[in-house]
Coordinates of C-alpha atoms in Angstrom, one line a residue:
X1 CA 0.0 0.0 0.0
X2 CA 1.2 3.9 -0.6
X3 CA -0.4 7.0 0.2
X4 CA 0.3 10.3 -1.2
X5 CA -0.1 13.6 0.6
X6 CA -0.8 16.9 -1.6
X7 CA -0.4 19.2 1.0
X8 CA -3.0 21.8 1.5
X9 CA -4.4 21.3 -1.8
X10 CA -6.9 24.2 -1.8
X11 CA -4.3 27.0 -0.9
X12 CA -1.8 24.6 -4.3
X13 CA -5.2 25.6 -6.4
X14 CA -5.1 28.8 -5.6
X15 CA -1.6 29.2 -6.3
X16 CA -2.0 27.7 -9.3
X17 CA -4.7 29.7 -10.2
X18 CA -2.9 32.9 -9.5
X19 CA 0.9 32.2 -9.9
X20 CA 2.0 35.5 -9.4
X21 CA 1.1 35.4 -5.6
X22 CA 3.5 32.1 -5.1
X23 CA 6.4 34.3 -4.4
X24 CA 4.5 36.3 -1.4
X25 CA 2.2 35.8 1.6
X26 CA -0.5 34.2 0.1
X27 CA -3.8 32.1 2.3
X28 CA -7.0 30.4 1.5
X29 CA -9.8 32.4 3.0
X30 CA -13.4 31.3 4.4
X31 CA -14.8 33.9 2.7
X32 CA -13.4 37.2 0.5
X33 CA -14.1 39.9 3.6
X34 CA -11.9 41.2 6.1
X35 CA -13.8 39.1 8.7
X36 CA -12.9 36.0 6.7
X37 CA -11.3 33.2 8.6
X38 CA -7.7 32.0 6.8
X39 CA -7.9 28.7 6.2
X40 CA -4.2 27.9 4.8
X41 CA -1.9 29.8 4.6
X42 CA 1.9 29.2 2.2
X43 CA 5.4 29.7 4.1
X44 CA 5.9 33.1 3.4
X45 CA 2.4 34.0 5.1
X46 CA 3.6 31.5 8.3
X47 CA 7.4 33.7 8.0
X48 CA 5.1 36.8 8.8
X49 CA 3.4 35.3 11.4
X50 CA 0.1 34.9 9.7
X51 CA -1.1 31.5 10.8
X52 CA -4.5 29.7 9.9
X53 CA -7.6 30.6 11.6
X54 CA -6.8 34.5 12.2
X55 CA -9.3 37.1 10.5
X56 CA -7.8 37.9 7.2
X57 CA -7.7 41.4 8.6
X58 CA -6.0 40.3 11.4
X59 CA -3.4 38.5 8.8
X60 CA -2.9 42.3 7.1
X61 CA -1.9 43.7 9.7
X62 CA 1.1 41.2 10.3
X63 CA 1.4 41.3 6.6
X64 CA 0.5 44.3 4.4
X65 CA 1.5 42.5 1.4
X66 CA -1.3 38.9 2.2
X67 CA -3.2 38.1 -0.7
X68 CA -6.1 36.2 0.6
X69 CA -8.7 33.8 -2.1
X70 CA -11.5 31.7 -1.6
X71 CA -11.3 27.9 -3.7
X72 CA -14.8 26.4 -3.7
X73 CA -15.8 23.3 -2.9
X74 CA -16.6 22.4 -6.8
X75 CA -12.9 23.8 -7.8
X76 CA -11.7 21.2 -5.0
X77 CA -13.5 18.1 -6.6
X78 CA -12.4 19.2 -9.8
X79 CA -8.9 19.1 -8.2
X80 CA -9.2 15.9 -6.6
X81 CA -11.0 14.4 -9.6
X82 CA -7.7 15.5 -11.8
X83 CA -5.1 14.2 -9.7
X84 CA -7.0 10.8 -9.2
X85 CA -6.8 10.6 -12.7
X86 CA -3.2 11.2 -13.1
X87 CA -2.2 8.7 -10.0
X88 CA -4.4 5.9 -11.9
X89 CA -1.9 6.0 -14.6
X90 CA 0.4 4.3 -12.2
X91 CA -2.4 1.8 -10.7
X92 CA -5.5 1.2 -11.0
X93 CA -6.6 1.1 -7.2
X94 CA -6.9 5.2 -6.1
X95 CA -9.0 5.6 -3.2
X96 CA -9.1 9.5 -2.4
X97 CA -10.0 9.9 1.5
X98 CA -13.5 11.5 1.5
X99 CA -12.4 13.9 4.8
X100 CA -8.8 15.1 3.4
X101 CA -8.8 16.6 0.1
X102 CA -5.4 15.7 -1.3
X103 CA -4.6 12.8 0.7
X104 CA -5.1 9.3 -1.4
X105 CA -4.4 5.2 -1.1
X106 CA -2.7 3.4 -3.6
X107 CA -2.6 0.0 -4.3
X108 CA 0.8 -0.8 -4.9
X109 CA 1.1 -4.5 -5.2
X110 CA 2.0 -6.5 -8.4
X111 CA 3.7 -3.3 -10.4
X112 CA 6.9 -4.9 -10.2
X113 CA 7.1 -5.4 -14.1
X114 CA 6.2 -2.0 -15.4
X115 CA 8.7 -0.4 -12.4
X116 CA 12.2 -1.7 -11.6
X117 CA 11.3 -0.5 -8.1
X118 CA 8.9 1.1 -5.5
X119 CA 11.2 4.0 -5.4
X120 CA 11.3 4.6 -9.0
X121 CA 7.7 3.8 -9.5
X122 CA 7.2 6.5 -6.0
X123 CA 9.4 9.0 -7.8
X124 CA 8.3 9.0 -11.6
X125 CA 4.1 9.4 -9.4
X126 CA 5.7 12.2 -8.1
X127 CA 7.7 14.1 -10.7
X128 CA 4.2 13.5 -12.9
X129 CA 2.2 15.3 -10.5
X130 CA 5.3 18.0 -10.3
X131 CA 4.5 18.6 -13.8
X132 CA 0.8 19.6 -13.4
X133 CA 2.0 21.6 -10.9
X134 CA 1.3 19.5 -7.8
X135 CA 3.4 19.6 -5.1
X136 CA 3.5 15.7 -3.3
X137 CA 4.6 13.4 -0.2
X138 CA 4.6 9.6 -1.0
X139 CA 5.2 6.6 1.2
X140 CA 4.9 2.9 0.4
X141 CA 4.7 0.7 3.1
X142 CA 2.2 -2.4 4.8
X143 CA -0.6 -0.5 6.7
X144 CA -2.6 2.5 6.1
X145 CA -2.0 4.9 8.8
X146 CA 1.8 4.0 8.5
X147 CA 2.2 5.4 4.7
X148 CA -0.5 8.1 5.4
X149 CA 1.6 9.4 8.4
X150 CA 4.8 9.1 6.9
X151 CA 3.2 10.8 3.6
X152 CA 1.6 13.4 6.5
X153 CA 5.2 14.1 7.9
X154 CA 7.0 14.0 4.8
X155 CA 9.5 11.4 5.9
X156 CA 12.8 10.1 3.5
X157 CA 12.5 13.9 1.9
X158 CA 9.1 13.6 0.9
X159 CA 9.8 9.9 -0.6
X160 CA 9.2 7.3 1.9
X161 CA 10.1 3.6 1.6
X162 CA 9.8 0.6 4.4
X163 CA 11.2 -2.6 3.8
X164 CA 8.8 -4.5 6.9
X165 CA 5.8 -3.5 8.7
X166 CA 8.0 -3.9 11.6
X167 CA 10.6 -0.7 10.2
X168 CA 7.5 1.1 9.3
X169 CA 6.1 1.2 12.6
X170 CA 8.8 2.5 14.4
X171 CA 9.1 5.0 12.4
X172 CA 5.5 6.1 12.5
X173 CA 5.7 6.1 16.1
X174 CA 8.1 8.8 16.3
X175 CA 6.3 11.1 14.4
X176 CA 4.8 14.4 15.8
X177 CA 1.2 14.6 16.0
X178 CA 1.4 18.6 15.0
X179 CA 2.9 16.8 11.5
X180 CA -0.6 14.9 10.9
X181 CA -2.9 18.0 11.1
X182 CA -5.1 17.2 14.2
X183 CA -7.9 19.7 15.0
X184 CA -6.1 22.5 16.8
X185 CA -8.1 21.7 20.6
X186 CA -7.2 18.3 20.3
X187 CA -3.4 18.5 19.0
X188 CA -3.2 21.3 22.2
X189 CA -4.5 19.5 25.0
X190 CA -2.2 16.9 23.9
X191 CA 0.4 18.6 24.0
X192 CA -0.8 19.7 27.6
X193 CA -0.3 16.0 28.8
X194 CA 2.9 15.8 27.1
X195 CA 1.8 13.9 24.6
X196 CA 3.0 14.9 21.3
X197 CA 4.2 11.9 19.3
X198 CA 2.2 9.1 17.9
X199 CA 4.0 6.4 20.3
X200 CA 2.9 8.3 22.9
X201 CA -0.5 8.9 21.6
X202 CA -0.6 4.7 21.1
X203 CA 0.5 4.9 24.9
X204 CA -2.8 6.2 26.2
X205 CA -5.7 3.4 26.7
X206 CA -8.3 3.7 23.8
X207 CA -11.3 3.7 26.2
X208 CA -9.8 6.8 27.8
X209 CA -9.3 8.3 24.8
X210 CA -12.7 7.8 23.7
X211 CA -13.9 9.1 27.4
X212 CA -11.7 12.4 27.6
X213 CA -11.2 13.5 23.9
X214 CA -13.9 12.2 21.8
X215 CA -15.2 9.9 19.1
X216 CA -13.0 11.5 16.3
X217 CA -9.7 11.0 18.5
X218 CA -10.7 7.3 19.8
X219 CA -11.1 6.5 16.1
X220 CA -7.5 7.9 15.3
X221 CA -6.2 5.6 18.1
X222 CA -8.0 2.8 16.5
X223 CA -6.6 3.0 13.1
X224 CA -2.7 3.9 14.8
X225 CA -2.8 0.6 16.6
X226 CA -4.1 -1.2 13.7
X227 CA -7.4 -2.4 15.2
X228 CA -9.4 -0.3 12.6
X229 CA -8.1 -1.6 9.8
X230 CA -10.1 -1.3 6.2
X231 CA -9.1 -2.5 3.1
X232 CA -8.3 -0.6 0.1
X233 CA -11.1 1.1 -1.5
X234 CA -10.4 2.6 -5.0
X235 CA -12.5 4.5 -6.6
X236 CA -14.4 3.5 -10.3
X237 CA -12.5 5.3 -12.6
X238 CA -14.9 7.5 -14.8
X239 CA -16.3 6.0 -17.9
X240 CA -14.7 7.0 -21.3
X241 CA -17.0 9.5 -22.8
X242 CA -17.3 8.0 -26.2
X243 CA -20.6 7.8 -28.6
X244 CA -20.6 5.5 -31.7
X245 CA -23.2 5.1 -34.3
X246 CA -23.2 2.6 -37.0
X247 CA -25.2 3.3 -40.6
X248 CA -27.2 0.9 -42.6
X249 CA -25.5 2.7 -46.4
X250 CA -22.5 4.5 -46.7
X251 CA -22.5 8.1 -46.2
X252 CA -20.2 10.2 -48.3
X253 CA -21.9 13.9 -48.2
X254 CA -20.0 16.5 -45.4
X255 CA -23.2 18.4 -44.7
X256 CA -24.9 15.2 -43.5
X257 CA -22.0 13.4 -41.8
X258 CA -21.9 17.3 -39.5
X259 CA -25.4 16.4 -38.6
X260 CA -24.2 12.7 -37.4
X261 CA -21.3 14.3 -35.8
X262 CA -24.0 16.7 -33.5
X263 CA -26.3 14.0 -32.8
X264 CA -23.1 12.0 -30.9
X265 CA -21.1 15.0 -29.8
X266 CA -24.5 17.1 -28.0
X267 CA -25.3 14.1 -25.2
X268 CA -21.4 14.4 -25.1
X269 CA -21.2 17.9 -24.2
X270 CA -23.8 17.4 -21.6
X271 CA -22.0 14.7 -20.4
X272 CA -19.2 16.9 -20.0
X273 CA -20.9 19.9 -18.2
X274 CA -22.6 17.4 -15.9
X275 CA -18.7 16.0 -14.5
X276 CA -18.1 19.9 -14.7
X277 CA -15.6 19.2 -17.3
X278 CA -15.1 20.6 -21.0
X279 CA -13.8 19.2 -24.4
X280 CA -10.1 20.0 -25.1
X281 CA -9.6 17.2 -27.9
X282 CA -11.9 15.5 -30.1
X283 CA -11.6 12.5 -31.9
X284 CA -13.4 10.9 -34.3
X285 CA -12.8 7.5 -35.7
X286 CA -14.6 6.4 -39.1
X287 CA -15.6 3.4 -40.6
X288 CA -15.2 3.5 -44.1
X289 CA -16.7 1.6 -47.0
X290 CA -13.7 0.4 -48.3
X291 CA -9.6 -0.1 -47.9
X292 CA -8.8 3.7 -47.9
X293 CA -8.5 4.1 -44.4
X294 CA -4.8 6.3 -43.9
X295 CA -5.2 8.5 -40.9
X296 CA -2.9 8.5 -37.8
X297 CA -3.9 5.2 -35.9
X298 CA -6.2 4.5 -38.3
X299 CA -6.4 0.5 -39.9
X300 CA -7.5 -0.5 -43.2
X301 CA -11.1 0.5 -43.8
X302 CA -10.6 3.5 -41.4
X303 CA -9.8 6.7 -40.3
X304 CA -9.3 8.5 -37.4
X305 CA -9.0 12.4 -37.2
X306 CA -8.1 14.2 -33.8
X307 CA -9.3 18.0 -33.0
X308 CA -7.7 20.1 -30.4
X309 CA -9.3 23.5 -30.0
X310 CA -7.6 26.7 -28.9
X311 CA -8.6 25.9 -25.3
X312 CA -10.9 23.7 -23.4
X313 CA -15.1 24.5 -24.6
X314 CA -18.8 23.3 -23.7
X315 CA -19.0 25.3 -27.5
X316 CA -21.1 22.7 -29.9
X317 CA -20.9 25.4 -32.8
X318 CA -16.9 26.3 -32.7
X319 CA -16.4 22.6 -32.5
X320 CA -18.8 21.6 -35.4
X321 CA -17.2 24.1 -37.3
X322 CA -13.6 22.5 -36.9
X323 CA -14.9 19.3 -37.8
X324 CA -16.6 20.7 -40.8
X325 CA -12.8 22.5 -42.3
X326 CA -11.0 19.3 -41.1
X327 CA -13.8 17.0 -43.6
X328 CA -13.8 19.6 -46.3
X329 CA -9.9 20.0 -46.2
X330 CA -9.2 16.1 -45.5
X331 CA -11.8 14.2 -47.7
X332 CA -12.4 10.8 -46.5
X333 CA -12.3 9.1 -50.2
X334 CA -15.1 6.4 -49.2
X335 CA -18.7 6.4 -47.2
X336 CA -18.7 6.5 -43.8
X337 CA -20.3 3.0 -42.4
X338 CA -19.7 4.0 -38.7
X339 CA -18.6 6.8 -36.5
X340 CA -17.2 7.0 -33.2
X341 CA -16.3 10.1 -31.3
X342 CA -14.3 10.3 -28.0
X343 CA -13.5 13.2 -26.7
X344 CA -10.8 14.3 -24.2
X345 CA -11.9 16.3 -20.9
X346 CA -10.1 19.1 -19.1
X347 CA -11.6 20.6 -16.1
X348 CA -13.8 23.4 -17.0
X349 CA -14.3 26.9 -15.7
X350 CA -17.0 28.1 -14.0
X351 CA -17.7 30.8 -16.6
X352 CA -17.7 27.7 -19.2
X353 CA -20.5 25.8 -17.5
X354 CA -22.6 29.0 -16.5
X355 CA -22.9 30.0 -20.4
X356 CA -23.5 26.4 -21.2
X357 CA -26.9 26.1 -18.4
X358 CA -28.1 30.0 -20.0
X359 CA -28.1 28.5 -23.5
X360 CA -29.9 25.4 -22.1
X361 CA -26.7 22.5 -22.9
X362 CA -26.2 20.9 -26.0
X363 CA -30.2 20.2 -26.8
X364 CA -31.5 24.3 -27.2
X365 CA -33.3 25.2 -30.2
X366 CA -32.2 27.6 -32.3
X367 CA -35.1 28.4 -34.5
X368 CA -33.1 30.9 -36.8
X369 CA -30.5 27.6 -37.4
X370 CA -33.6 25.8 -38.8
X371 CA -35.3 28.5 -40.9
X372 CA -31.5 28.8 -42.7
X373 CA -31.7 25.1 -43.1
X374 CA -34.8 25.0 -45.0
X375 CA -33.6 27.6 -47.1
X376 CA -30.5 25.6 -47.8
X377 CA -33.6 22.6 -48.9
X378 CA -35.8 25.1 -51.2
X379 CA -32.0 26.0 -53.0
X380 CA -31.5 22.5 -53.0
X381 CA -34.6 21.4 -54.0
X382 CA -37.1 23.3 -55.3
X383 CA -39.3 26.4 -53.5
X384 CA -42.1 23.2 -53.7
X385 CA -40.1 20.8 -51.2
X386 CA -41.1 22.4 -48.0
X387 CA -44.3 22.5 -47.3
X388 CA -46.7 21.8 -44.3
X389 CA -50.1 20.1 -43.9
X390 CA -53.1 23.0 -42.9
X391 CA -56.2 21.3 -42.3
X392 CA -59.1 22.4 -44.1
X393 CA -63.3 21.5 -44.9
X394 CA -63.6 18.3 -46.6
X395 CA -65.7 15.3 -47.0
X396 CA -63.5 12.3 -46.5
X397 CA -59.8 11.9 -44.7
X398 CA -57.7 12.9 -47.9
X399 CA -59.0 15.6 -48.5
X400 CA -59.4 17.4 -44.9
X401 CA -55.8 18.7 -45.0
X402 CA -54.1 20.7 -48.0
X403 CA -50.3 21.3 -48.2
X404 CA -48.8 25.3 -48.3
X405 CA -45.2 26.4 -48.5
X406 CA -43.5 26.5 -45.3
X407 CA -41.5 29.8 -45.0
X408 CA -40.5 29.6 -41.4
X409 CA -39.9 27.2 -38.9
X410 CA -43.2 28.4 -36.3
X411 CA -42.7 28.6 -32.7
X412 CA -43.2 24.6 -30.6
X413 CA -46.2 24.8 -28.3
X414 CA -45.8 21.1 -26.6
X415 CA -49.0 20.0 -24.5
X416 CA -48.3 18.2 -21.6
X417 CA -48.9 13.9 -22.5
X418 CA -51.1 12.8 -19.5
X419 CA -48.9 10.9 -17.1
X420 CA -48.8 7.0 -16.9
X421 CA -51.1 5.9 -14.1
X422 CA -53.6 9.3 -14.2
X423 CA -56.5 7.7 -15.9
X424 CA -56.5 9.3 -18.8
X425 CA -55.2 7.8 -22.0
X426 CA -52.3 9.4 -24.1
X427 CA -52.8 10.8 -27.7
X428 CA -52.6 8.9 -30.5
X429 CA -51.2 9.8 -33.7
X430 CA -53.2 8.5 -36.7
X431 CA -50.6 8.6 -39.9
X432 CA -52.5 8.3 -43.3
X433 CA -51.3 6.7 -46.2
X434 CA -50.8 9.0 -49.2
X435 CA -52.9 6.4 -51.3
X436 CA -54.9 4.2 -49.8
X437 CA -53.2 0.5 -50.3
X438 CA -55.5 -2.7 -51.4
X439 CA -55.6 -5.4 -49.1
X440 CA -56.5 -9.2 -49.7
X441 CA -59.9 -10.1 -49.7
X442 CA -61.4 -11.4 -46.1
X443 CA -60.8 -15.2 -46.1
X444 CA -63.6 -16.5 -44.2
X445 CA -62.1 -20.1 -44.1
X446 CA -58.6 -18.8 -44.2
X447 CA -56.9 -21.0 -41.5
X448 CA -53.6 -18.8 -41.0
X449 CA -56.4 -15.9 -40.6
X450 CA -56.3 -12.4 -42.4
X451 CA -53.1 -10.8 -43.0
X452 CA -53.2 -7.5 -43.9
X453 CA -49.0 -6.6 -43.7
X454 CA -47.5 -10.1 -44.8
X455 CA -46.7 -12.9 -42.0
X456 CA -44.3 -10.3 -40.2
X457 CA -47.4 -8.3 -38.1
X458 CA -49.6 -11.8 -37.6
X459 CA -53.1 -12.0 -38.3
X460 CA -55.9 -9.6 -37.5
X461 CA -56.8 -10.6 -33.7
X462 CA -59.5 -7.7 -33.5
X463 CA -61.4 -5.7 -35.7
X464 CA -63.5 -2.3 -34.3
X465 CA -66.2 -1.0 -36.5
X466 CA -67.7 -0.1 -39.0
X467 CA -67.5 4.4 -38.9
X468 CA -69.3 4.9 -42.0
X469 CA -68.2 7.6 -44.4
X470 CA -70.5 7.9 -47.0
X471 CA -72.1 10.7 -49.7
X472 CA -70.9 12.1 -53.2
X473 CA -74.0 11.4 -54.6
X474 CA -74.2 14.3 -56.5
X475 CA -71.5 13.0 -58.7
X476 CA -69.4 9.7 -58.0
X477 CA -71.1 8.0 -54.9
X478 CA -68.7 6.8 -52.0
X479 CA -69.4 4.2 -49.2
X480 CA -66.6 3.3 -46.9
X481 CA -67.0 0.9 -43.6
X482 CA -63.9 2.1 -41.6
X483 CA -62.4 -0.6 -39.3
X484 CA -59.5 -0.2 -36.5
X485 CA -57.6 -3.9 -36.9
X486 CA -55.6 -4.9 -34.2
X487 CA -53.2 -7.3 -35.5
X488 CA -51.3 -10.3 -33.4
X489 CA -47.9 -8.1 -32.8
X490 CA -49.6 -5.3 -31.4
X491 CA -49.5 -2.8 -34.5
X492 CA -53.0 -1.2 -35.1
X493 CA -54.2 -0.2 -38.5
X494 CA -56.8 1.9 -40.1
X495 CA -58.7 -0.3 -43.2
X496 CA -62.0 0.7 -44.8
X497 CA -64.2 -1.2 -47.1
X498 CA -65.1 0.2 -49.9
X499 CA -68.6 -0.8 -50.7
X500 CA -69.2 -0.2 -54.1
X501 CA -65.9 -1.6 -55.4
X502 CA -66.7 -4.5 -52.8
X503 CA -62.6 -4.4 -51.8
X504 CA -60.7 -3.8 -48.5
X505 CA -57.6 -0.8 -48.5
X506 CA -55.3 0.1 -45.9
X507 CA -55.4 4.1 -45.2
X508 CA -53.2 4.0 -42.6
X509 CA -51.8 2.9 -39.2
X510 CA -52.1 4.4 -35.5
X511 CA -49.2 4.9 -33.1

C-alpha cells in the first residue's frame, strides 16, 4: 500500500490559479471579507506570522502584502478528480479519502514489471504530479496509517520507503502529532499531557481516549494501533465519454456526416458539463466503406481524425465548425459505415459551464438555425419541397388537410402527454397513407387468418367498426366501412371497405 499527501491542496489551487502570488504571503480564505477566517496559509504567510484561523484582517496587519482567495468546494472536486486521474496512470486502485482533500491510497502490489522499483515507481508518481504543478509526499509501506503518516510528515525527503511492517512502525511512532494535522483543541490539550508523538499517543488506553477527547480521536487511536483496519477502497475510474453510431448505407456527403457528428457529440457535451468538465480534444474514428482508411492510428477501412481547440469548450458550434474545415480540407475518399467520437476532458471553468446552463446544454433550439436550413432545402430542391399540412373542410380523410409552402420554422407549443397511471389515456397519432393500399380479400375459411401486412405483423386478432363515411351522390357515390384492426404483434391499422368496389384498403396505421 502507498499513500500520497498533496499538501493543502486548496491554498496549491489557488496558487495555481494565480501564480503571481506564489512568491509572497498568500492564504485560502473562508470567505473574500476582512472578517474571513484563513484557512491555509503558504510559508511566506507562516514567516510573517500569519497563521490559519486568524481574520484575514488580522493577517494584514502582520502582513501588508497577504493576498487572501476563496477555492470552492466544486474547484476542490475538480482538483481531486484531476489528480486521481493522473495517480491511476500508475495503478489502477486510487481511493481519495473523502475527509482530506489531497490525501489518497494506492494500491501498490504486483507493479513490479512495469517499475524496476517502488522508489522509482514513487518517484516518476511524483515528478508527474510535479509537472501539473502539484506539489507531493509519497510513502509505500504495509498499513494505512503507516504510509498516510509518513506521507503526512514528509519522511525520506518527501519519498518514503519501508522494507517491513516492523521498520514502518517504528518509524510512524516517532512522528509528531502537529505533523498529521489534528484539529487544533485536540493536537493542544495533547500537547498539555505531554503527549506529542504518535507512540505516545498509542500509549494512552483507547477507552480513555474515547472518554476524555472524543469519538473523532478514539477513532485515530483505532486506526494507529491497527485495530481499525479497512481494506483498500479505490474508486471507479470515470467512464470514457465516447458515442458511436453505426449506418445501414455508406455516407459520403460532409453536410450530413456534421449532422451525425452533432447527434453523438451534444449528449457528449452534456456529459461533460454534468462532470463539470469541457472538451479539449476531439476525436473521431470512421468506418469507411472500403480499404482507404490512412489516418494516424487508423487501420485499413478506417480513419481516425483528432481535433484540439484553442482551449478547453462546452462550445457545440466552434467545435462543429472545426470538424466541418477538417472534412472539407481532409476528404475521406469512401462512405462512412460508422462513426465514433471520443472526446478528451479538461476541467472546465465556472464561466464555461454558466454560459453552457443560460443556453440550455447541448439540446437548445435555435429556430433561426432551422429556418437557414430550409432555405438551404428550397435552393437544393425546389421552392415546392417544404411545405406543411393546414387542415381544411372536406368530406373524407384525404381531403381534410391541404399542403402550403412553409417559410419559417413556427414557434413549438408542446401540451403536456397525460402521465402513466392518471386515468386518462395518451394521444394517439393516426398517420395516413398517401394512397390508400388494397388489401387481400377477407378469407372466411382462411386457417392462418387475415393478414393484412404479410406474415411479419400476424393476423388480425380484432377488428372495431364499421365508422361509416358515405355521400358524393351528387357525382361519383362513396361508401366506406372504416375498421380499426388490431393485429397479433400489437400494431394497429386503419382499413375501410369500400362498398361499391366490394374491396378492402389500408389508409393507414395508429401509433
Amino acid at each position: 500500500m502507498a499513500c500520497v499527501d498533496v499538501p493543502a491542496l486548496p491554498l496549491q489551487l489557488l496558487l495555481k490559479r494565480s501564480p503571481g502570488w506564489a512568491s509572497g504571503p498568500a492564504a485560502v480564505v473562508d470567505r473574500d471579507r476582512a472578517q474571513g477566517v484563513l484557512l491555509w496559509v503558504n510559508g511566506a504567510a507562516r514567516g510573517c506570522g500569519v497563521l490559519p484561523g486568524m481574520r484575514y484582517a488580522a493577517g494584514l496587519s502582520l502582513a501588508g502584502e497577504l493576498r487572501a482567495g476563496e477555492v470552492p468546494e466544486a474547484e476542490i472536486r475538480d482538483g481531486v478528480a484531476l489528480l486521481a486521474e493522473r495517480l491511476r496512470r500508475f495503478t489502477p486502485d486510487v481511493e481519495p479519502a473523502a475527509a482530506e482533500p489531497g490525501v489518497f491510497w494506492l494500491g501498490a502490489g504486483g507493479l513490479g514489471r512495469l517499475w524496476r522499483s517502488a522508489r522509482q515507481w514513487a518517484r516518476e508518481l511524483r515528478a508527474d504530479l510535479e509537472g501539473v504543478g502539484f506539489t507531493s509526499r509519497a510513502a509505500v509501506g504495509f498499513s494505512r496509517f503507516g504510509t498516510y503518516a509518513a506521507a503526512r510528515a514528509g519522511l525520506g525527503g518527501g519519498l518514503a520507503l519501508f522494507r517491513t511492517p516492523a521498520e514502518e512502525e517504528r518509524a510512524a511512532r516517532k512522528i509528531a502529532l502537529r505533523d498529521l494535522g489534528l484539529p487544533p483543541a485536540l493536537r493542544d490539550a495533547l500537547e498539555r499531557l505531554g503527549v506529542g508523538t504518535v507512540g505516545a499517543f498509542l500509549a494512552l488506553p483507547a477507552d480513555g481516549v474515547r472518554e476524555r477527547f472524543g469519538p473523532g480521536a478514539h477513532r485515530l487511536h483505532r486506526l494507529a494501533s491497527g485495530r481499525a483496519w479497512a481494506p483498500l477502497e479505490p474508486a471507479p475510474a470515470p467512464e470514457p465519454l465516447a458515442r458511436r453510431l453505426d449506418l445501414d448505407e455508406p455516407e459520403a456527403d460532409v453536410y450530413r456526416l456534421l449532422f451525425l457528428v452533432k447527434r453523438l457529440l451534444d449528449p457528449l457535451l452534456e456529459a461533460l458539463a454534468a462532470r463539470r468538465e469541457a472538451l479539449a480534444a476531439l476525436e473521431l474514428r470512421f468506418s469507411l466503406d472500403g480499404p482507404m482508411g490512412n489516418g494516424p492510428g487508423g487501420s485499413a477501412g478506417e480513419r481516425v481524425e483528432r481535433l484540439r481547440s484553442a482551449a478547453p469548450t462546452l462550445d457545440g458550434r466552434q467545435l462543429l465548425n472545426l470538424v466541418h474545415l477538417r472534412l472539407e480540407s481532409a476528404g475521406l475518399g469512401a462512405g462512412v459505415l460508422g462513426l465514433v467520437l471520443t472526446v478528451e476532458p479538461a476541467p472546465a471553468t465556472a464561466a464555461q459551464l454558466d454560459l453552457f446552463a443560460a443556453l440550455g446544454g447541448a439540446s437548445r433550439r435555435d429556430p433561426e438555425a432551422a429556418d437557414r436550413a430550409l432555405a438551404r432545402l428550397r435552393a437544393e430542391l425546389g421552392e415546392a419541397a417544404v411545405v406543411r399540412a393546414v387542415l381544411c373542410e372536406g368530406h373524407l380523410p384525404e381531403a381534410r388537410f391541404r399542403w402550403e409552402p412553409l417559410e419559417r420554422m413556427p414557434r413549438a407549443e408542446p401540451r403536456v402527454a397525460p402521465a402513466r397511471g392518471s386515468g386518462r389515456g395518451r394521444p394517439l397519432v393516426r398517420r395516413l397513407w398517401a394512397r390508400a393500399v388494397p388489401l387481400p380479400p377477407l378469407g372466411r375459411h382462411d386457417p392462418d387468418g387475415w393478414l393484412l401486412a404479410g406474415e411479419a405483423c400476424g393476423p388480425v386478432d380484432e377488428k372495431t367498426g364499421p365508422y361509416i363515411v358515405s355521400g358524393g351522390w351528387w357525382r361519383r357515390p362513396v361508401h366506406r366501412e372504416y375498421h380499426f384492426a388490431r393485429m397479433r404483434n400489437g400494431e394497429l391499422f386503419w382499413i375501410y371497405y369500400d362498398r361499391p368496389r366490394r374491396r378492402w384498403f389500408l389508409h393507414g396505421a395508429v401509433e
